[in-house]
PDB file of C-alpha atoms in Angstrom:
ATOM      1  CA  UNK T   1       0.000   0.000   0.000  1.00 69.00           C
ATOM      2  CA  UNK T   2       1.430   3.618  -1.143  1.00 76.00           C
ATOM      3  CA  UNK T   3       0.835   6.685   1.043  1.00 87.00           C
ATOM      4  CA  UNK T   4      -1.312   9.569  -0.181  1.00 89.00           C
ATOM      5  CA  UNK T   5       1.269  11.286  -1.861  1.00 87.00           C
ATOM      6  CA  UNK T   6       3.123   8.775  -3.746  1.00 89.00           C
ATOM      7  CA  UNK T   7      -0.101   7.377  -4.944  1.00 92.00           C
ATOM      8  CA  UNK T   8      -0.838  11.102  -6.010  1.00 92.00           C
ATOM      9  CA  UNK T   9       2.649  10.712  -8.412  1.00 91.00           C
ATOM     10  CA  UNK T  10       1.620   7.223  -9.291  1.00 93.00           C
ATOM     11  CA  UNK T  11      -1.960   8.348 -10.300  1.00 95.00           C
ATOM     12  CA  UNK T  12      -0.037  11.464 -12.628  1.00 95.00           C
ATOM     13  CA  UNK T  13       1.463   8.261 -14.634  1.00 96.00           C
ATOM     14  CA  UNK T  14       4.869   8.034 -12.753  1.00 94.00           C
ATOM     15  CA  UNK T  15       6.379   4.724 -11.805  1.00 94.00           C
ATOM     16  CA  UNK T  16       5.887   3.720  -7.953  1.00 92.00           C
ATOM     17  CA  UNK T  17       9.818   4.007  -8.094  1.00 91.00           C
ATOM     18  CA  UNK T  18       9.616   8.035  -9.704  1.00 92.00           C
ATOM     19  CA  UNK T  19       6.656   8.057  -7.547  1.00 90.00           C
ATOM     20  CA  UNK T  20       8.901   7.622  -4.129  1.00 88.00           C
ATOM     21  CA  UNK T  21      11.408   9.697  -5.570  1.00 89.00           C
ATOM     22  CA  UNK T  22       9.212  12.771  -6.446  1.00 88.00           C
ATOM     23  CA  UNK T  23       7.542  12.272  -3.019  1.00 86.00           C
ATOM     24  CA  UNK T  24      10.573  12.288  -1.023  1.00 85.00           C
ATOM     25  CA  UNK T  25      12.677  15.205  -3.231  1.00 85.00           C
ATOM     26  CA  UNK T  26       9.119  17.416  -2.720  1.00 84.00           C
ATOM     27  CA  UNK T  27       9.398  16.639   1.555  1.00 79.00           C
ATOM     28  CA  UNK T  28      13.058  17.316   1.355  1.00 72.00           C
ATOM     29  CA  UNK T  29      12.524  20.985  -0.542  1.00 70.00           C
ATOM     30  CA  UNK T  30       9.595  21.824   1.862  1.00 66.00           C
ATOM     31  CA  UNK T  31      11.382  20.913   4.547  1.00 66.00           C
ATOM     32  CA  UNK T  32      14.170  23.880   3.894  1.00 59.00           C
ATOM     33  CA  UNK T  33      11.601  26.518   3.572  1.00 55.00           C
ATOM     34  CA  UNK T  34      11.104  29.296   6.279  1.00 56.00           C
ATOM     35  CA  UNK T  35       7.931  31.435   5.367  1.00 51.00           C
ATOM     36  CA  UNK T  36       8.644  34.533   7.096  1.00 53.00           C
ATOM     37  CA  UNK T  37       6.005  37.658   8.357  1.00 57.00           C
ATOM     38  CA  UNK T  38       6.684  39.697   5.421  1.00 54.00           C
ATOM     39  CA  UNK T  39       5.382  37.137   2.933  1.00 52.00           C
ATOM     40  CA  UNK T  40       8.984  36.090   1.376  1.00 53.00           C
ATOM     41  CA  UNK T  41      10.008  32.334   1.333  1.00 52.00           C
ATOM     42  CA  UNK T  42      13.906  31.942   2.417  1.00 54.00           C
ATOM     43  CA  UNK T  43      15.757  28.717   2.760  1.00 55.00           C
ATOM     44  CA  UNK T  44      16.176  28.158   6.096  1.00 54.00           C
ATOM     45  CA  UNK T  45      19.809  26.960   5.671  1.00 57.00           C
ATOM     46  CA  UNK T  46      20.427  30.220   4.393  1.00 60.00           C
ATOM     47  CA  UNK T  47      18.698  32.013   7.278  1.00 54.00           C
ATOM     48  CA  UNK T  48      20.092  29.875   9.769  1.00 53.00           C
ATOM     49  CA  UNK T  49      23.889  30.552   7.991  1.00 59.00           C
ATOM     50  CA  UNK T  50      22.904  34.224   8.140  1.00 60.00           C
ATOM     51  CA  UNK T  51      21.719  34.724  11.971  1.00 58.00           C
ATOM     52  CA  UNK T  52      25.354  32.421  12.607  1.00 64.00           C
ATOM     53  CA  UNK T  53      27.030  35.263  10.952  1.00 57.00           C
TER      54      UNK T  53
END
């Protein structure tokens, strides 16, 4: 059984083995995101790297 969002790649015609891929390469992005109050997206390795500064 796939999870939600592989089965959403595997229901767009990918392979189960793109599927994963796509699934795990989209958590991994989102993951280094930091939405701040003023509506711009930074990478939060980059604002961590910054406020280290």
């Amino acid at each position: 059984m796939l999870n939600e969002e592989v089965q959403a790649w595997v229901d767009l015609g990918f392979s189960e083995e793109e599927a994963i891929t796509m699934a795990n390469a989209t958590k991994a992005r989102n993951d280094d995101v930091e939405i701040t109050d003023d509506d711009s997206i930074t990478s939060f390795t980059d604002s961590i790297k910054r406020n280290m500064k």
